[in-house]
Amino acid sequence: MAAALTLASCGTVLYDVPATRSADGWTITVRRLKDGPNSFPMGDGGGFAPAHGQRLLYLTVRIRNDARVRRDFSYDACDLDAGPDAMLPSLIDRDAVVHALTDKVESYDPGEERGRLLVYSYPKGVFPTRVKCGFSVVELPRF
């Protein structure tokens, strides 16, 4: 639990104004984007760290299935731009007090909503200008 509390307190908040968008039967709320810390504690006592020349960005989102049927959501649909490139999440965390990773694709029942923490390995010296989840786009301020 100490590792989770440490992660919550470290890093620089880049965006902290919840923005909700709906498209294609999904409602996405982008809640927060943080730069760092540059390691993510794993349950095996180790950690996930970015590759050389990269850093970790943490995107907190809420996802809701607005359709009347159970559907799968792929978190690879949530990318951050890095210039002309689109960066996909490296890890998906259940966004609870204790870190618990989940699969990159999860099934959502009708009306079901979940919070998730998406961890990106992202180039140093570059800042995203938008978050895109499926057909929903949230513009980010220029840093």
mmCIF file with all atom_site columns, C-alpha atoms in Angstrom:
data_model
loop_
_atom_site.group_PDB
_atom_site.id
_atom_site.type_symbol
_atom_site.label_atom_id
_atom_site.label_alt_id
_atom_site.label_comp_id
_atom_site.label_asym_id
_atom_site.label_entity_id
_atom_site.label_seq_id
_atom_site.pdbx_PDB_ins_code
_atom_site.Cartn_x
_atom_site.Cartn_y
_atom_site.Cartn_z
_atom_site.occupancy
_atom_site.B_iso_or_equiv
_atom_site.pdbx_formal_charge
_atom_site.auth_seq_id
_atom_site.auth_comp_id
_atom_site.auth_asym_id
_atom_site.auth_atom_id
_atom_site.pdbx_PDB_model_num
ATOM 1   C CA . MET A 1 1   ? 0.000   0.000  0.000   1.00 0.00 ? 1   MET A CA 1
ATOM 2   C CA . ALA A 1 2   ? 2.901   2.361  0.652   1.00 0.00 ? 2   ALA A CA 1
ATOM 3   C CA . ALA A 1 3   ? 3.947   2.040  -3.009  1.00 0.00 ? 3   ALA A CA 1
ATOM 4   C CA . ALA A 1 4   ? 0.463   3.048  -4.146  1.00 0.00 ? 4   ALA A CA 1
ATOM 5   C CA . LEU A 1 5   ? 0.468   6.055  -1.830  1.00 0.00 ? 5   LEU A CA 1
ATOM 6   C CA . THR A 1 6   ? 3.935   7.036  -3.038  1.00 0.00 ? 6   THR A CA 1
ATOM 7   C CA . LEU A 1 7   ? 2.773   6.879  -6.656  1.00 0.00 ? 7   LEU A CA 1
ATOM 8   C CA . ALA A 1 8   ? -0.251  9.014  -5.850  1.00 0.00 ? 8   ALA A CA 1
ATOM 9   C CA . SER A 1 9   ? 1.881   11.750 -4.307  1.00 0.00 ? 9   SER A CA 1
ATOM 10  C CA . CYS A 1 10  ? 4.721   11.925 -6.853  1.00 0.00 ? 10  CYS A CA 1
ATOM 11  C CA . GLY A 1 11  ? 4.830   13.413 -10.308 1.00 0.00 ? 11  GLY A CA 1
ATOM 12  C CA . THR A 1 12  ? 3.631   16.629 -11.870 1.00 0.00 ? 12  THR A CA 1
ATOM 13  C CA . VAL A 1 13  ? -0.029  17.085 -12.723 1.00 0.00 ? 13  VAL A CA 1
ATOM 14  C CA . LEU A 1 14  ? -0.304  18.228 -16.341 1.00 0.00 ? 14  LEU A CA 1
ATOM 15  C CA . TYR A 1 15  ? -4.094  18.158 -16.643 1.00 0.00 ? 15  TYR A CA 1
ATOM 16  C CA . ASP A 1 16  ? -6.699  18.033 -13.882 1.00 0.00 ? 16  ASP A CA 1
ATOM 17  C CA . VAL A 1 17  ? -9.994  19.280 -15.354 1.00 0.00 ? 17  VAL A CA 1
ATOM 18  C CA . PRO A 1 18  ? -12.410 16.374 -15.893 1.00 0.00 ? 18  PRO A CA 1
ATOM 19  C CA . ALA A 1 19  ? -13.697 16.345 -19.468 1.00 0.00 ? 19  ALA A CA 1
ATOM 20  C CA . THR A 1 20  ? -16.416 13.955 -20.645 1.00 0.00 ? 20  THR A CA 1
ATOM 21  C CA . ARG A 1 21  ? -17.033 12.929 -24.244 1.00 0.00 ? 21  ARG A CA 1
ATOM 22  C CA . SER A 1 22  ? -19.504 10.408 -25.692 1.00 0.00 ? 22  SER A CA 1
ATOM 23  C CA . ALA A 1 23  ? -19.266 8.597  -29.020 1.00 0.00 ? 23  ALA A CA 1
ATOM 24  C CA . ASP A 1 24  ? -20.088 5.195  -30.453 1.00 0.00 ? 24  ASP A CA 1
ATOM 25  C CA . GLY A 1 25  ? -21.992 4.092  -27.347 1.00 0.00 ? 25  GLY A CA 1
ATOM 26  C CA . TRP A 1 26  ? -19.152 4.848  -24.918 1.00 0.00 ? 26  TRP A CA 1
ATOM 27  C CA . THR A 1 27  ? -18.756 7.727  -22.470 1.00 0.00 ? 27  THR A CA 1
ATOM 28  C CA . ILE A 1 28  ? -15.167 8.585  -21.638 1.00 0.00 ? 28  ILE A CA 1
ATOM 29  C CA . THR A 1 29  ? -14.151 10.970 -18.855 1.00 0.00 ? 29  THR A CA 1
ATOM 30  C CA . VAL A 1 30  ? -10.532 12.087 -18.847 1.00 0.00 ? 30  VAL A CA 1
ATOM 31  C CA . ARG A 1 31  ? -9.864  13.032 -15.235 1.00 0.00 ? 31  ARG A CA 1
ATOM 32  C CA . ARG A 1 32  ? -6.126  13.620 -14.870 1.00 0.00 ? 32  ARG A CA 1
ATOM 33  C CA . LEU A 1 33  ? -2.796  13.393 -16.681 1.00 0.00 ? 33  LEU A CA 1
ATOM 34  C CA . LYS A 1 34  ? 0.427   13.197 -14.646 1.00 0.00 ? 34  LYS A CA 1
ATOM 35  C CA . ASP A 1 35  ? 4.074   13.256 -15.673 1.00 0.00 ? 35  ASP A CA 1
ATOM 36  C CA . GLY A 1 36  ? 5.901   10.771 -13.433 1.00 0.00 ? 36  GLY A CA 1
ATOM 37  C CA . PRO A 1 37  ? 7.024   9.108  -11.328 1.00 0.00 ? 37  PRO A CA 1
ATOM 38  C CA . ASN A 1 38  ? 9.222   7.184  -13.738 1.00 0.00 ? 38  ASN A CA 1
ATOM 39  C CA . SER A 1 39  ? 8.635   3.768  -12.228 1.00 0.00 ? 39  SER A CA 1
ATOM 40  C CA . PHE A 1 40  ? 5.471   1.819  -11.568 1.00 0.00 ? 40  PHE A CA 1
ATOM 41  C CA . PRO A 1 41  ? 5.569   -0.746 -8.737  1.00 0.00 ? 41  PRO A CA 1
ATOM 42  C CA . MET A 1 42  ? 4.549   -4.264 -9.754  1.00 0.00 ? 42  MET A CA 1
ATOM 43  C CA . GLY A 1 43  ? 3.097   -6.935 -7.484  1.00 0.00 ? 43  GLY A CA 1
ATOM 44  C CA . ASP A 1 44  ? 6.213   -9.131 -7.765  1.00 0.00 ? 44  ASP A CA 1
ATOM 45  C CA . GLY A 1 45  ? 8.329   -6.592 -5.892  1.00 0.00 ? 45  GLY A CA 1
ATOM 46  C CA . GLY A 1 46  ? 9.808   -5.258 -9.125  1.00 0.00 ? 46  GLY A CA 1
ATOM 47  C CA . GLY A 1 47  ? 8.702   -2.322 -11.179 1.00 0.00 ? 47  GLY A CA 1
ATOM 48  C CA . PHE A 1 48  ? 7.995   -1.115 -14.687 1.00 0.00 ? 48  PHE A CA 1
ATOM 49  C CA . ALA A 1 49  ? 10.264  1.646  -15.979 1.00 0.00 ? 49  ALA A CA 1
ATOM 50  C CA . PRO A 1 50  ? 10.315  3.474  -19.309 1.00 0.00 ? 50  PRO A CA 1
ATOM 51  C CA . ALA A 1 51  ? 12.897  2.816  -22.002 1.00 0.00 ? 51  ALA A CA 1
ATOM 52  C CA . HIS A 1 52  ? 15.928  5.123  -22.326 1.00 0.00 ? 52  HIS A CA 1
ATOM 53  C CA . GLY A 1 53  ? 14.816  8.569  -23.544 1.00 0.00 ? 53  GLY A CA 1
ATOM 54  C CA . GLN A 1 54  ? 11.271  8.061  -22.300 1.00 0.00 ? 54  GLN A CA 1
ATOM 55  C CA . ARG A 1 55  ? 9.275   8.832  -19.165 1.00 0.00 ? 55  ARG A CA 1
ATOM 56  C CA . LEU A 1 56  ? 6.004   7.585  -17.721 1.00 0.00 ? 56  LEU A CA 1
ATOM 57  C CA . LEU A 1 57  ? 2.744   9.487  -18.122 1.00 0.00 ? 57  LEU A CA 1
ATOM 58  C CA . TYR A 1 58  ? -0.315  8.445  -16.103 1.00 0.00 ? 58  TYR A CA 1
ATOM 59  C CA . LEU A 1 59  ? -3.810  9.016  -17.507 1.00 0.00 ? 59  LEU A CA 1
ATOM 60  C CA . THR A 1 60  ? -6.795  8.567  -15.193 1.00 0.00 ? 60  THR A CA 1
ATOM 61  C CA . VAL A 1 61  ? -10.036 7.850  -17.053 1.00 0.00 ? 61  VAL A CA 1
ATOM 62  C CA . ARG A 1 62  ? -13.578 6.595  -16.470 1.00 0.00 ? 62  ARG A CA 1
ATOM 63  C CA . ILE A 1 63  ? -15.184 4.428  -19.140 1.00 0.00 ? 63  ILE A CA 1
ATOM 64  C CA . ARG A 1 64  ? -18.941 3.702  -19.378 1.00 0.00 ? 64  ARG A CA 1
ATOM 65  C CA . ASN A 1 65  ? -20.756 1.386  -21.781 1.00 0.00 ? 65  ASN A CA 1
ATOM 66  C CA . ASP A 1 66  ? -23.882 3.263  -22.883 1.00 0.00 ? 66  ASP A CA 1
ATOM 67  C CA . ALA A 1 67  ? -25.117 0.442  -25.131 1.00 0.00 ? 67  ALA A CA 1
ATOM 68  C CA . ARG A 1 68  ? -27.817 -2.055 -24.163 1.00 0.00 ? 68  ARG A CA 1
ATOM 69  C CA . VAL A 1 69  ? -25.507 -5.024 -24.698 1.00 0.00 ? 69  VAL A CA 1
ATOM 70  C CA . ARG A 1 70  ? -22.292 -6.291 -23.119 1.00 0.00 ? 70  ARG A CA 1
ATOM 71  C CA . ARG A 1 71  ? -19.299 -5.070 -25.133 1.00 0.00 ? 71  ARG A CA 1
ATOM 72  C CA . ASP A 1 72  ? -15.522 -5.214 -25.084 1.00 0.00 ? 72  ASP A CA 1
ATOM 73  C CA . PHE A 1 73  ? -13.412 -2.094 -24.676 1.00 0.00 ? 73  PHE A CA 1
ATOM 74  C CA . SER A 1 74  ? -9.777  -2.088 -25.789 1.00 0.00 ? 74  SER A CA 1
ATOM 75  C CA . TYR A 1 75  ? -7.628  0.368  -23.874 1.00 0.00 ? 75  TYR A CA 1
ATOM 76  C CA . ASP A 1 76  ? -5.371  0.510  -26.932 1.00 0.00 ? 76  ASP A CA 1
ATOM 77  C CA . ALA A 1 77  ? -8.151  2.760  -28.278 1.00 0.00 ? 77  ALA A CA 1
ATOM 78  C CA . CYS A 1 78  ? -6.871  5.403  -25.811 1.00 0.00 ? 78  CYS A CA 1
ATOM 79  C CA . ASP A 1 79  ? -3.776  7.022  -27.233 1.00 0.00 ? 79  ASP A CA 1
ATOM 80  C CA . LEU A 1 80  ? -1.767  10.158 -26.567 1.00 0.00 ? 80  LEU A CA 1
ATOM 81  C CA . ASP A 1 81  ? -0.247  12.032 -29.477 1.00 0.00 ? 81  ASP A CA 1
ATOM 82  C CA . ALA A 1 82  ? 3.512   12.557 -29.577 1.00 0.00 ? 82  ALA A CA 1
ATOM 83  C CA . GLY A 1 83  ? 3.999   14.752 -32.604 1.00 0.00 ? 83  GLY A CA 1
ATOM 84  C CA . PRO A 1 84  ? 2.946   12.623 -35.588 1.00 0.00 ? 84  PRO A CA 1
ATOM 85  C CA . ASP A 1 85  ? 2.957   9.430  -33.500 1.00 0.00 ? 85  ASP A CA 1
ATOM 86  C CA . ALA A 1 86  ? 0.216   7.921  -31.348 1.00 0.00 ? 86  ALA A CA 1
ATOM 87  C CA . MET A 1 87  ? 1.413   6.372  -28.082 1.00 0.00 ? 87  MET A CA 1
ATOM 88  C CA . LEU A 1 88  ? -0.545  3.419  -26.679 1.00 0.00 ? 88  LEU A CA 1
ATOM 89  C CA . PRO A 1 89  ? -0.738  2.535  -22.990 1.00 0.00 ? 89  PRO A CA 1
ATOM 90  C CA . SER A 1 90  ? 1.900   0.128  -21.695 1.00 0.00 ? 90  SER A CA 1
ATOM 91  C CA . LEU A 1 91  ? -0.003  -0.861 -18.543 1.00 0.00 ? 91  LEU A CA 1
ATOM 92  C CA . ILE A 1 92  ? -3.636  -0.733 -17.431 1.00 0.00 ? 92  ILE A CA 1
ATOM 93  C CA . ASP A 1 93  ? -4.226  -0.434 -13.679 1.00 0.00 ? 93  ASP A CA 1
ATOM 94  C CA . ARG A 1 94  ? -7.580  -0.809 -11.914 1.00 0.00 ? 94  ARG A CA 1
ATOM 95  C CA . ASP A 1 95  ? -7.030  2.605  -10.255 1.00 0.00 ? 95  ASP A CA 1
ATOM 96  C CA . ALA A 1 96  ? -7.559  1.397  -6.695  1.00 0.00 ? 96  ALA A CA 1
ATOM 97  C CA . VAL A 1 97  ? -5.584  1.936  -3.481  1.00 0.00 ? 97  VAL A CA 1
ATOM 98  C CA . VAL A 1 98  ? -3.508  -1.177 -4.236  1.00 0.00 ? 98  VAL A CA 1
ATOM 99  C CA . HIS A 1 99  ? -2.123  -1.579 -7.756  1.00 0.00 ? 99  HIS A CA 1
ATOM 100 C CA . ALA A 1 100 ? -3.803  -4.338 -9.731  1.00 0.00 ? 100 ALA A CA 1
ATOM 101 C CA . LEU A 1 101 ? -3.181  -4.610 -13.441 1.00 0.00 ? 101 LEU A CA 1
ATOM 102 C CA . THR A 1 102 ? -5.942  -5.645 -15.801 1.00 0.00 ? 102 THR A CA 1
ATOM 103 C CA . ASP A 1 103 ? -6.075  -6.856 -19.390 1.00 0.00 ? 103 ASP A CA 1
ATOM 104 C CA . LYS A 1 104 ? -5.878  -4.428 -22.298 1.00 0.00 ? 104 LYS A CA 1
ATOM 105 C CA . VAL A 1 105 ? -9.388  -5.540 -23.324 1.00 0.00 ? 105 VAL A CA 1
ATOM 106 C CA . GLU A 1 106 ? -12.239 -5.773 -20.814 1.00 0.00 ? 106 GLU A CA 1
ATOM 107 C CA . SER A 1 107 ? -15.935 -6.573 -21.153 1.00 0.00 ? 107 SER A CA 1
ATOM 108 C CA . TYR A 1 108 ? -18.416 -3.989 -19.890 1.00 0.00 ? 108 TYR A CA 1
ATOM 109 C CA . ASP A 1 109 ? -22.063 -4.756 -19.093 1.00 0.00 ? 109 ASP A CA 1
ATOM 110 C CA . PRO A 1 110 ? -24.740 -2.265 -20.214 1.00 0.00 ? 110 PRO A CA 1
ATOM 111 C CA . GLY A 1 111 ? -24.397 0.901  -18.130 1.00 0.00 ? 111 GLY A CA 1
ATOM 112 C CA . GLU A 1 112 ? -21.264 -0.375 -16.383 1.00 0.00 ? 112 GLU A CA 1
ATOM 113 C CA . GLU A 1 113 ? -18.613 2.228  -15.582 1.00 0.00 ? 113 GLU A CA 1
ATOM 114 C CA . ARG A 1 114 ? -15.033 1.736  -14.388 1.00 0.00 ? 114 ARG A CA 1
ATOM 115 C CA . GLY A 1 115 ? -12.103 3.923  -13.492 1.00 0.00 ? 115 GLY A CA 1
ATOM 116 C CA . ARG A 1 116 ? -8.729  2.981  -14.924 1.00 0.00 ? 116 ARG A CA 1
ATOM 117 C CA . LEU A 1 117 ? -5.175  4.302  -14.752 1.00 0.00 ? 117 LEU A CA 1
ATOM 118 C CA . LEU A 1 118 ? -3.404  4.037  -18.095 1.00 0.00 ? 118 LEU A CA 1
ATOM 119 C CA . VAL A 1 119 ? 0.406   4.166  -17.935 1.00 0.00 ? 119 VAL A CA 1
ATOM 120 C CA . TYR A 1 120 ? 2.274   5.338  -21.039 1.00 0.00 ? 120 TYR A CA 1
ATOM 121 C CA . SER A 1 121 ? 5.968   5.154  -21.869 1.00 0.00 ? 121 SER A CA 1
ATOM 122 C CA . TYR A 1 122 ? 6.303   8.557  -23.523 1.00 0.00 ? 122 TYR A CA 1
ATOM 123 C CA . PRO A 1 123 ? 9.179   10.518 -25.143 1.00 0.00 ? 123 PRO A CA 1
ATOM 124 C CA . LYS A 1 124 ? 11.068  12.972 -22.916 1.00 0.00 ? 124 LYS A CA 1
ATOM 125 C CA . GLY A 1 125 ? 10.815  16.634 -23.902 1.00 0.00 ? 125 GLY A CA 1
ATOM 126 C CA . VAL A 1 126 ? 7.490   16.182 -25.720 1.00 0.00 ? 126 VAL A CA 1
ATOM 127 C CA . PHE A 1 127 ? 4.013   16.832 -24.337 1.00 0.00 ? 127 PHE A CA 1
ATOM 128 C CA . PRO A 1 128 ? 0.717   15.438 -25.633 1.00 0.00 ? 128 PRO A CA 1
ATOM 129 C CA . THR A 1 129 ? -1.821  17.852 -27.098 1.00 0.00 ? 129 THR A CA 1
ATOM 130 C CA . ARG A 1 130 ? -4.773  15.469 -26.965 1.00 0.00 ? 130 ARG A CA 1
ATOM 131 C CA . VAL A 1 131 ? -6.177  12.241 -25.571 1.00 0.00 ? 131 VAL A CA 1
ATOM 132 C CA . LYS A 1 132 ? -8.121  10.106 -28.026 1.00 0.00 ? 132 LYS A CA 1
ATOM 133 C CA . CYS A 1 133 ? -10.249 7.185  -26.796 1.00 0.00 ? 133 CYS A CA 1
ATOM 134 C CA . GLY A 1 134 ? -12.065 5.614  -29.710 1.00 0.00 ? 134 GLY A CA 1
ATOM 135 C CA . PHE A 1 135 ? -13.989 8.423  -31.374 1.00 0.00 ? 135 PHE A CA 1
ATOM 136 C CA . SER A 1 136 ? -13.779 10.735 -28.348 1.00 0.00 ? 136 SER A CA 1
ATOM 137 C CA . VAL A 1 137 ? -11.080 13.394 -28.261 1.00 0.00 ? 137 VAL A CA 1
ATOM 138 C CA . VAL A 1 138 ? -10.077 15.671 -25.384 1.00 0.00 ? 138 VAL A CA 1
ATOM 139 C CA . GLU A 1 139 ? -7.749  18.522 -26.275 1.00 0.00 ? 139 GLU A CA 1
ATOM 140 C CA . LEU A 1 140 ? -5.036  19.227 -23.703 1.00 0.00 ? 140 LEU A CA 1
ATOM 141 C CA . PRO A 1 141 ? -3.522  22.632 -22.919 1.00 0.00 ? 141 PRO A CA 1
ATOM 142 C CA . ARG A 1 142 ? -0.172  23.466 -24.497 1.00 0.00 ? 142 ARG A CA 1
ATOM 143 C CA . PHE A 1 143 ? 2.686   22.905 -22.065 1.00 0.00 ? 143 PHE A CA 1
#
